[in-house]
CSV table of C-alpha atoms and ligand atoms in Angstrom, one decimal:
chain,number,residue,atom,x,y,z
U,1,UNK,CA,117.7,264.7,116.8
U,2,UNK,CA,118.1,262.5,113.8
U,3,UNK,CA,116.0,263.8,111.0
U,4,UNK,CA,114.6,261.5,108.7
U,5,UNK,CA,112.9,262.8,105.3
U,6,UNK,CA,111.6,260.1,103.0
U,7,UNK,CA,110.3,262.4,100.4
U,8,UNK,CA,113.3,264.6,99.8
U,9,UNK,CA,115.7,260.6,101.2
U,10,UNK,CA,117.6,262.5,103.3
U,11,UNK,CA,119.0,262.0,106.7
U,12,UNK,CA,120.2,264.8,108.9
U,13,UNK,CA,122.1,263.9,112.4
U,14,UNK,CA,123.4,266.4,114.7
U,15,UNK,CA,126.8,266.6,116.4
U,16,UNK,CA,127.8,269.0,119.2
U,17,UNK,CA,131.5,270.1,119.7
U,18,UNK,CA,131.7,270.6,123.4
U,19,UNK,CA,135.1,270.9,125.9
U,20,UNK,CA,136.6,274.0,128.0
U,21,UNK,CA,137.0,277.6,126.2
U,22,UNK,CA,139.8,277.7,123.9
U,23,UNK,CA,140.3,274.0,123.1
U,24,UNK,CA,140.3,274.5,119.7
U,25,UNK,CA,136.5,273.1,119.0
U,26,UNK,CA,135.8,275.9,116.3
U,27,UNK,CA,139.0,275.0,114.8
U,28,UNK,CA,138.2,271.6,114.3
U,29,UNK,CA,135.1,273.1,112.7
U,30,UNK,CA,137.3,275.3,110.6
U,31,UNK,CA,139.4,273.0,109.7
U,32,UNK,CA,136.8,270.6,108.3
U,33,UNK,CA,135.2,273.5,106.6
U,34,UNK,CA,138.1,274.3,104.7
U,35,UNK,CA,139.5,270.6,103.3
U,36,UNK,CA,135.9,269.7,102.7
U,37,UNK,CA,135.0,269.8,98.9
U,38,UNK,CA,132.7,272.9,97.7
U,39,UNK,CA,129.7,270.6,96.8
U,40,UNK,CA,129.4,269.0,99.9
U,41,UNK,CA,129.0,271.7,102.5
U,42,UNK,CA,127.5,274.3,103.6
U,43,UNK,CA,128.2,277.7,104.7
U,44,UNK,CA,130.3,278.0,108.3
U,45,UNK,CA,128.4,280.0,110.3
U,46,UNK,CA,130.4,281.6,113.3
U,47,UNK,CA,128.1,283.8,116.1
U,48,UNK,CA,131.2,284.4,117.9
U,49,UNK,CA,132.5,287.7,119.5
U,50,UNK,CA,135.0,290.6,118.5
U,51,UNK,CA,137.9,288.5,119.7
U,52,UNK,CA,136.8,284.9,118.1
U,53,UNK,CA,135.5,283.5,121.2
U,54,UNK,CA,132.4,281.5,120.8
U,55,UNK,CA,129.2,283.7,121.6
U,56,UNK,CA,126.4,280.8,120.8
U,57,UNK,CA,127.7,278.5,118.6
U,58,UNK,CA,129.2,277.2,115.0
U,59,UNK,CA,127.2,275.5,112.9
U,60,UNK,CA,128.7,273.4,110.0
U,61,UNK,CA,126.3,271.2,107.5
U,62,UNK,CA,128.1,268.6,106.0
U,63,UNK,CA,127.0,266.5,103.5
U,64,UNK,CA,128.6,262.6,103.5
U,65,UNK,CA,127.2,261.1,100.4
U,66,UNK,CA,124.3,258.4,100.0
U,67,UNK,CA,123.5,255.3,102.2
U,68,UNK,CA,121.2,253.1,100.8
U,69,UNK,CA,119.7,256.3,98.8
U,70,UNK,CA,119.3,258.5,101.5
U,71,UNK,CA,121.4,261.3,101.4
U,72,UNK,CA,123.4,261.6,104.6
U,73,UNK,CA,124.3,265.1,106.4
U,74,UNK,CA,126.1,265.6,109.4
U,75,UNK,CA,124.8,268.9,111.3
U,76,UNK,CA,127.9,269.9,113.4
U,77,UNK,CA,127.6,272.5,116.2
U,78,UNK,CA,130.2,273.7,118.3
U,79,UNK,CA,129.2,275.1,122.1
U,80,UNK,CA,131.0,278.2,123.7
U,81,UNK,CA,133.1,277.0,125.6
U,82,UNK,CA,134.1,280.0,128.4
U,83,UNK,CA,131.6,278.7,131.8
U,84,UNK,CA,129.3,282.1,132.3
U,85,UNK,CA,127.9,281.1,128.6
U,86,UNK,CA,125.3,277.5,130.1
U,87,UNK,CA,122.7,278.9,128.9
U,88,UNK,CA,123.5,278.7,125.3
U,89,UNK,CA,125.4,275.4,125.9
U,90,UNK,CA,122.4,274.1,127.4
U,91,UNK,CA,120.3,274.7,124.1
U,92,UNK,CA,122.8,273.7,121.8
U,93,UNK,CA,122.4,270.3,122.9
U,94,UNK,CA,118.5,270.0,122.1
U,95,UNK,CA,118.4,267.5,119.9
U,96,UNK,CA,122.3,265.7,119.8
U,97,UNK,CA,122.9,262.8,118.3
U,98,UNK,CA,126.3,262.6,119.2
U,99,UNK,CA,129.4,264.2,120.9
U,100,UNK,CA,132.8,265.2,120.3
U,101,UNK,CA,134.4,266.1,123.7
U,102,UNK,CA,137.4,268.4,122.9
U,103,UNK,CA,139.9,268.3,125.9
U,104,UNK,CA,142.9,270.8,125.8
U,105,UNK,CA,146.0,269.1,126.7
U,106,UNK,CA,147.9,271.7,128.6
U,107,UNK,CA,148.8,271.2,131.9
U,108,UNK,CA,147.0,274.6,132.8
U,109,UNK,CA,143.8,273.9,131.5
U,110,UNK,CA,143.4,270.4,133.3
U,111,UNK,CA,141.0,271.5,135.8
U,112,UNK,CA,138.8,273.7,133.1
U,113,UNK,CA,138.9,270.1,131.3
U,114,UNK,CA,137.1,268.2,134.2
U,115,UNK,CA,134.8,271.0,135.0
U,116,UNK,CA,133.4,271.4,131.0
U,117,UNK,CA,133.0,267.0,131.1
U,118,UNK,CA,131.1,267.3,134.3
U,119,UNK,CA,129.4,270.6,133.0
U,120,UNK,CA,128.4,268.1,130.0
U,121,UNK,CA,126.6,265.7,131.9
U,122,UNK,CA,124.9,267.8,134.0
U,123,UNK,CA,123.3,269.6,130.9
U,124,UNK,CA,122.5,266.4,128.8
U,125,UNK,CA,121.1,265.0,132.0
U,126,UNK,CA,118.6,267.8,131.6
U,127,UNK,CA,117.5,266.9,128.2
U,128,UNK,CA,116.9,263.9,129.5
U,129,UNK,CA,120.6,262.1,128.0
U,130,UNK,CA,122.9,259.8,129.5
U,131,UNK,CA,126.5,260.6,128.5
U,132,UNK,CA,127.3,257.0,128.5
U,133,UNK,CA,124.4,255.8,126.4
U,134,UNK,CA,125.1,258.4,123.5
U,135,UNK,CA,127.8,258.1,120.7
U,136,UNK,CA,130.6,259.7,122.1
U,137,UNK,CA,134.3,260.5,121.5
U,138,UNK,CA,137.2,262.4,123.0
U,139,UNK,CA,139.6,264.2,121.4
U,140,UNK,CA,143.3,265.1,123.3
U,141,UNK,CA,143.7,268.4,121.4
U,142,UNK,CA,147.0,270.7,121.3
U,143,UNK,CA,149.2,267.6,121.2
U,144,UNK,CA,152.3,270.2,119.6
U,145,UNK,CA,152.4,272.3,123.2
U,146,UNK,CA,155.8,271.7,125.5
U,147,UNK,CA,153.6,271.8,128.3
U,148,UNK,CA,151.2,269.3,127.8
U,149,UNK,CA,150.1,266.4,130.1
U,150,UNK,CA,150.4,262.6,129.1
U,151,UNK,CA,148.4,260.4,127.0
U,152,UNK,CA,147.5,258.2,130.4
U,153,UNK,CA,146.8,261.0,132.7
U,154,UNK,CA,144.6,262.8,130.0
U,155,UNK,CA,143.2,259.3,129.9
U,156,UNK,CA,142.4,258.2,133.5
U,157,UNK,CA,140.9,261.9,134.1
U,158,UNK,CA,138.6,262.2,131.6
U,159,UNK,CA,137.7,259.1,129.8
U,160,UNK,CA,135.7,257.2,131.5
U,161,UNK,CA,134.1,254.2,129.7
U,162,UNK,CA,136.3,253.0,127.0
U,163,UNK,CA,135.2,256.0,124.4
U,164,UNK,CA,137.5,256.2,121.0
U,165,UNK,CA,140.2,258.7,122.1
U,166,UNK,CA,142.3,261.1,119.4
U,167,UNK,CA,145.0,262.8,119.8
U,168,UNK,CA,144.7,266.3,117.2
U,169,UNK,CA,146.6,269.3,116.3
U,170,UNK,CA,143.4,270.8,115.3
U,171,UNK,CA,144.8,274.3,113.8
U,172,UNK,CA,147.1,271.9,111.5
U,173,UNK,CA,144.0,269.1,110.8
U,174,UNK,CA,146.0,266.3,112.7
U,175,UNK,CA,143.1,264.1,114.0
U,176,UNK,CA,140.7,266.1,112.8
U,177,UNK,CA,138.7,263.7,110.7
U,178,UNK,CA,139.3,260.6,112.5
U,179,UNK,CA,137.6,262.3,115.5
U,180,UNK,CA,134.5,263.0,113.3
U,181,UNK,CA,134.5,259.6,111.3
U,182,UNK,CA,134.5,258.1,114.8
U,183,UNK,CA,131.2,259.9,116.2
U,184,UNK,CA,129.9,259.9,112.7
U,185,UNK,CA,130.0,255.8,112.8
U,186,UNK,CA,128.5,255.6,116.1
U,187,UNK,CA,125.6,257.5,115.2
U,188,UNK,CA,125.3,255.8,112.5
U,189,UNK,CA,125.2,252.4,114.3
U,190,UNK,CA,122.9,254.0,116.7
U,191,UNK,CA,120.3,254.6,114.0
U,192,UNK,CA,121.0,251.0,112.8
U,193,UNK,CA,120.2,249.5,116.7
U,194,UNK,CA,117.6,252.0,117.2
U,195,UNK,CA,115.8,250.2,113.8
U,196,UNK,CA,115.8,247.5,114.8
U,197,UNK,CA,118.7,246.1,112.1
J,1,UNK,CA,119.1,258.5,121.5
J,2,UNK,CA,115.2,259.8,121.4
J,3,UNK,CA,113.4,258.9,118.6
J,4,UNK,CA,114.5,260.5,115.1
J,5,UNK,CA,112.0,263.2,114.0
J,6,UNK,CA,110.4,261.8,110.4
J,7,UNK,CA,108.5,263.4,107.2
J,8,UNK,CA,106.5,260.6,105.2
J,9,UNK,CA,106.1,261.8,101.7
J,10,UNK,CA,102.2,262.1,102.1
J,11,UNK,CA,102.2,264.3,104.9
J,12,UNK,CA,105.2,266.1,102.7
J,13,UNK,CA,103.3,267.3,100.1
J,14,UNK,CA,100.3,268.3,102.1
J,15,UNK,CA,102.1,270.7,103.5
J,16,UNK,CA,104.0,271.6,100.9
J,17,UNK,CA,100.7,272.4,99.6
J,18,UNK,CA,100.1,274.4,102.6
J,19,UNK,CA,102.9,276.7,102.7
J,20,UNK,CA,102.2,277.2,99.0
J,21,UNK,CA,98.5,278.4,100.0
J,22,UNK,CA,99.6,280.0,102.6
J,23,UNK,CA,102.8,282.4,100.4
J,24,UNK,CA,100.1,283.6,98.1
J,25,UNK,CA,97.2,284.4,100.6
J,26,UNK,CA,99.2,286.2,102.6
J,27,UNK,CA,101.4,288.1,99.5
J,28,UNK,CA,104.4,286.6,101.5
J,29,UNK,CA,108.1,285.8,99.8
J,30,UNK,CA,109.1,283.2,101.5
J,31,UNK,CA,107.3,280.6,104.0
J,32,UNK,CA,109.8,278.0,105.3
J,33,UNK,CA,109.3,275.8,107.9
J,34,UNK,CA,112.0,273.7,110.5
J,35,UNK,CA,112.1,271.8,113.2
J,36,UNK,CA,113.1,273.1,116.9
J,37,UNK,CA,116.7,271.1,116.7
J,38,UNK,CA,117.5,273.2,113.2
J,39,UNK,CA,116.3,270.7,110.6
J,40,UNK,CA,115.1,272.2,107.5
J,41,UNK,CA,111.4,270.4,106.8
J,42,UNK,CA,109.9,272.2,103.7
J,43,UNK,CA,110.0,275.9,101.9
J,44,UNK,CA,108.1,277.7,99.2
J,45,UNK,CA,109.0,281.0,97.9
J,46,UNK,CA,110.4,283.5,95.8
J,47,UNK,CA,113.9,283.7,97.2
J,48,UNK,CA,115.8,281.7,95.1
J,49,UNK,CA,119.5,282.0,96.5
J,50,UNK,CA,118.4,282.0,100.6
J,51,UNK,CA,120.8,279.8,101.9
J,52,UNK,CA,117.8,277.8,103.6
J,53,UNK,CA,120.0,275.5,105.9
J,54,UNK,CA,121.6,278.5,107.7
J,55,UNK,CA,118.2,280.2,107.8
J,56,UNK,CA,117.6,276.7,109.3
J,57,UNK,CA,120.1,276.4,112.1
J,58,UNK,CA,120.0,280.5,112.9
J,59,UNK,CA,116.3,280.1,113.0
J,60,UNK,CA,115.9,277.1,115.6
J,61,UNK,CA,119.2,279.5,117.4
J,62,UNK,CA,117.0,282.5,117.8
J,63,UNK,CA,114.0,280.3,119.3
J,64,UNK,CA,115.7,278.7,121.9
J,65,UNK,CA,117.3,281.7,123.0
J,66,UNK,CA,114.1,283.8,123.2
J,67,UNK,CA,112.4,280.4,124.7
J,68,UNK,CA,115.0,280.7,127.4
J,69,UNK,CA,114.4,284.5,128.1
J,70,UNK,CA,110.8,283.6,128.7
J,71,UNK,CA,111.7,281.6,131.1
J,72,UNK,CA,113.7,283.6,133.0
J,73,UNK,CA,111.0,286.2,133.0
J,74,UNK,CA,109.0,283.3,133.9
J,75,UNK,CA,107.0,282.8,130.6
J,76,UNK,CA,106.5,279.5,129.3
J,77,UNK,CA,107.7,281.1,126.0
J,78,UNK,CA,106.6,283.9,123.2
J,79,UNK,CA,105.0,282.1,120.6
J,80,UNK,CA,105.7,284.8,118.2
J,81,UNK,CA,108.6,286.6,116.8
J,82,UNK,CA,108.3,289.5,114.5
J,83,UNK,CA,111.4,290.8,113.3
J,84,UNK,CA,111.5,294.5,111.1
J,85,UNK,CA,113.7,295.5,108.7
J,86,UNK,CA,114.6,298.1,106.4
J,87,UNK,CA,112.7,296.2,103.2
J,88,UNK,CA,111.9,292.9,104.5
J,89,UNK,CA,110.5,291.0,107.3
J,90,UNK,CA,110.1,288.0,109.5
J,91,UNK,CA,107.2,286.6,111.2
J,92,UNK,CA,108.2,283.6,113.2
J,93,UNK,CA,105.8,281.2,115.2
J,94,UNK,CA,105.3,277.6,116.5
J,95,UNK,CA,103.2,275.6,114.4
J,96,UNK,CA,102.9,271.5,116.3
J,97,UNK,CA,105.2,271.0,119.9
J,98,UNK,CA,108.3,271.3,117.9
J,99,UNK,CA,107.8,273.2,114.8
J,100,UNK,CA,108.7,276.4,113.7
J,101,UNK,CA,107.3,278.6,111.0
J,102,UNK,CA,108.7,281.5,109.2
J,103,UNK,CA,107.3,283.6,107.0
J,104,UNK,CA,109.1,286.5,105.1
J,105,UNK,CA,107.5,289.4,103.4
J,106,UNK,CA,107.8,293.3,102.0
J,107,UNK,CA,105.6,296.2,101.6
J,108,UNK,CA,103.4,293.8,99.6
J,109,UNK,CA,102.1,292.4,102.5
J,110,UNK,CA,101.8,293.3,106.2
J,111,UNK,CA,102.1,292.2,109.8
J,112,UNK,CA,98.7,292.0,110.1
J,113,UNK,CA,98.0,289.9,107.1
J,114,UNK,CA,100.6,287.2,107.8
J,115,UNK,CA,99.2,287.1,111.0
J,116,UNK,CA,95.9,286.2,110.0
J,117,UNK,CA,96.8,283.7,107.0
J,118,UNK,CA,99.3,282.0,109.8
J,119,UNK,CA,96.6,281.2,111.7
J,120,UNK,CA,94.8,279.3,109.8
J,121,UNK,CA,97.2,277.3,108.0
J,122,UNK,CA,98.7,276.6,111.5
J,123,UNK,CA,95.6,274.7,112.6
J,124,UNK,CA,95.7,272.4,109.6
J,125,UNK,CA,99.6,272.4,109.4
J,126,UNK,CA,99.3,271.3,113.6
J,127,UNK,CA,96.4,268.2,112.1
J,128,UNK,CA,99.6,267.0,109.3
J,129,UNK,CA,102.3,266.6,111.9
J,130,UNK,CA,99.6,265.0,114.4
J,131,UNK,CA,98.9,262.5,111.9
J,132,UNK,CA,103.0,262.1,111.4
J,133,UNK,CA,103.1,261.5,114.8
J,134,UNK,CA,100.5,258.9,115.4
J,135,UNK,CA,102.3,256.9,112.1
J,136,UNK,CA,104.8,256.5,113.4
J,137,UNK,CA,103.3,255.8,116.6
J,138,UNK,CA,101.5,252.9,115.2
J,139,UNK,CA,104.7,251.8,112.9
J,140,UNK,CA,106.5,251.4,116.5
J,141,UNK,CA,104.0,249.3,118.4
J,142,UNK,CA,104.0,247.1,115.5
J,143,UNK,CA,107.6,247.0,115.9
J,144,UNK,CA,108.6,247.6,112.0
J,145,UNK,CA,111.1,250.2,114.1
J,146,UNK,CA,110.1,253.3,111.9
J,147,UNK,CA,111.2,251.0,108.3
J,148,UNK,CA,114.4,252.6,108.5
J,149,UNK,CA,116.7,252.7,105.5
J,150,UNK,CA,119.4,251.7,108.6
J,151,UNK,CA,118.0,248.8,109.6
J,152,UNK,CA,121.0,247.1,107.2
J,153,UNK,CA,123.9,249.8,107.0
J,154,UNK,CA,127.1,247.4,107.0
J,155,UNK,CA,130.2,248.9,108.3
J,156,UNK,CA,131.6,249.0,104.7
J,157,UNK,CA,129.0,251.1,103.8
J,158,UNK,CA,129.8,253.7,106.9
J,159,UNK,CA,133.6,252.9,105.6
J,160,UNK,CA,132.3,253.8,101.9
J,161,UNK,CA,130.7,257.5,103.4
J,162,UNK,CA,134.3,259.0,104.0
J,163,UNK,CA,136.1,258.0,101.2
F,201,LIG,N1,149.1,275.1,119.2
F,201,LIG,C1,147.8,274.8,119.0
F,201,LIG,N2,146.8,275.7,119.0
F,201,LIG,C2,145.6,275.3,118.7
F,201,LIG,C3,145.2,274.0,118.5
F,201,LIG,N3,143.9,273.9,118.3
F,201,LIG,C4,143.4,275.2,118.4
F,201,LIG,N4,144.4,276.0,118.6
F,201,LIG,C5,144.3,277.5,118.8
F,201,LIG,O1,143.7,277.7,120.1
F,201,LIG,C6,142.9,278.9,120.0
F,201,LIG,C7,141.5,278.7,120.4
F,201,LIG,O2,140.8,277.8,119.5
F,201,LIG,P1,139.2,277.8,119.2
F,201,LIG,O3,139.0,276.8,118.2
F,201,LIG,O4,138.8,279.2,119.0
F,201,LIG,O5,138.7,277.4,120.7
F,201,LIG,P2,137.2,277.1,121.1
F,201,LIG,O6,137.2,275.8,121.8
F,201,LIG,O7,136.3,277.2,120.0
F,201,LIG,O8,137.0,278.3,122.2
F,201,LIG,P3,135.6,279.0,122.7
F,201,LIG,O9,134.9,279.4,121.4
F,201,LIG,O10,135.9,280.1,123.6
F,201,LIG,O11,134.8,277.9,123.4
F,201,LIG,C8,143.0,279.4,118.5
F,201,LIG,O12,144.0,280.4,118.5
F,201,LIG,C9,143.5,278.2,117.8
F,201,LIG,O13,144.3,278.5,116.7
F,201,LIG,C10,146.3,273.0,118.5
F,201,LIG,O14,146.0,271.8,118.4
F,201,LIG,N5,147.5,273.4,118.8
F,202,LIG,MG1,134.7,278.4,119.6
């Protein structure tokens, strides 16, 4: 939920990381932590288990700079991605501004993609969200694998309405901003619509 | 998108002046208040380095979590969390619909202190964010939108943001 403060000028929107276990969404996270400038984020906070794997979420505060005075920070969560953890993906989403959907690109983990999207709109539809009325991206991760499927089938299974779609190699920061830039605009936008402007 | 949660600079400071009361009556360190999405609203307190915005985010976390064990033990939710440590503590309660406050505090104080100081400064901390709500209640059926600073962002200026 966008957060607007006009006594400290500060606006805070939330971003949620979402896709199938092992896509690489807290790496994009990573990765963002670690080419972002000290003074403009916060700490990376990881509640994930022994092995790395995503136990609630990541959370990322990023600050962008100054629009029209306000100070503008991006909130980004990531979800766990493994299916017997909806509960916590369900509460992650209180509140979203906007979504990255991280798709793995191997053939092997095609059906785990289309079963996280659907698993997506069912739990936004609770919160009362329409995937196709929220700012919205996808991102084709894992684009170095041999075994990968194609830009147009990735396409024509999971992207359904036009969305911005990057291809990444998250763990080496290929695609990695341009995926955030693109939700971060929409939101943006949003807020300008929602305002009337 | 639902409406953007907002803090007018009047309603700011009169609950800044709240928490403030509310640090020293009850001998506390820290009283810090957030929203239930993670957003950081105000803080007071003695605790200079805290890293507020992951108290923040961990906060909201650990209150939707618990919310959602209520409700598979079908209760509506436990509108208090107490939390004991070695040397300090957290007392953690809803203050309006979708505000959380935390209070942290040593063997200066106790549990049932904070408890009784919360209480009162929840009632008049519940009247501020009823009045923030019925602004901008009013700002929107006048339709100024809620006199965002968006209303003009330009492209450029999004462009600008990430460079
Ligand atoms: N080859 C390759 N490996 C990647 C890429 N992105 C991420 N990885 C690796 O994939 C593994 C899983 O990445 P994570 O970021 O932990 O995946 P996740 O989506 O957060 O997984 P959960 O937390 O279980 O939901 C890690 O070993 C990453 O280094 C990529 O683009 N290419
Ligand atoms: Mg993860």
């Amino acid at each position: 939920m966008t957060f607007i403060n006009y006594a400290s000028r500060e606006i805070n929107c939330k971003i949620v990381y979402y896709g199938p276990g092992l896509g690489g969404k807290t790496t994009n996270l990573q990765y963002i932590y670690d080419s972002t400038a000290a003074q403009s984020k916060g700490k990376l906070i990881s509640l994930a288990t022994e092995t790395d794997r995503t136990l609630f979420f990541d959370f990322l505060p990023l600050d962008l700079g100054t629009v029209r005075g306000f100070k503008t920070r991006f909130h980004l969560y990531t979800v766990p991605g493994q299916v017997f953890y909806d509960a916590s993906r369900k509460l992650i989403l209180k509140g979203v501004d906007g979504v990255v959907f991280v798709a793995d690109s191997q053939r092997e983990r095609m059906d785990a993609n289309v079963e996280s999207l659907y698993n997506l709109e069912l739990n936004l539809k609770q919160h009362g969200y329409e995937l196709d009325k929220l700012p919205y991206v996808v991102q084709f991760n894992k684009r170095d694998l041999p075994n990968i499927v194609s830009y147009e089938d990735l396409k024509s299974e999971l992207v359904r309405n036009g969305e911005p779609i990057f291809e990444s190699v998250a763990n080496r920061g290929i695609g990695v901003f341009e995926t955030l830039k693109a939700v971060a605009k929409q939101v943006l936008m949003e807020l300008r619509k929602n305002s009337g402007g | 998108m639902t409406t953007p949660v907002v803090m007018y600079e009047q309603e700011y400071e009169q609950l800044k002046n709240v928490i403030t009361r509310l640090c020293a009556d009850a001998n506390a360190k820290f009283v810090f208040l957030v929203d239930k999405s993670g957003q950081q609203i105000a803080a007071h307190g003695e605790m200079l380095n805290l890293d507020t915005t992951s108290l923040a985010s961990l906060t909201a976390g650990n209150v939707a979590a618990t919310d959602g064990l209520a409700h598979l033990i079908g209760e509506r939710g436990f509108p208090v969390l107490s939390h004991e440590g070695e040397r300090d503590h957290m007392y953690i309660s809803k203050v309006a619909s979708h505000i959380i406050l935390v209070v942290i505090f040593d063997e200066r104080s106790s549990l049932g202190l904070v408890r009784l100081r919360v209480k009162r400064a929840t009632g008049e901390m519940t009247s501020i964010f009823e009045s923030i709500d019925s602004k901008v209640a009013r700002e929107r059926d006048v339709g100024v939108g809620f006199d965002s600073p968006f209303a003009e962002i330009t492209e450029d200026d999004i462009e600008a943001l990430f460079n």
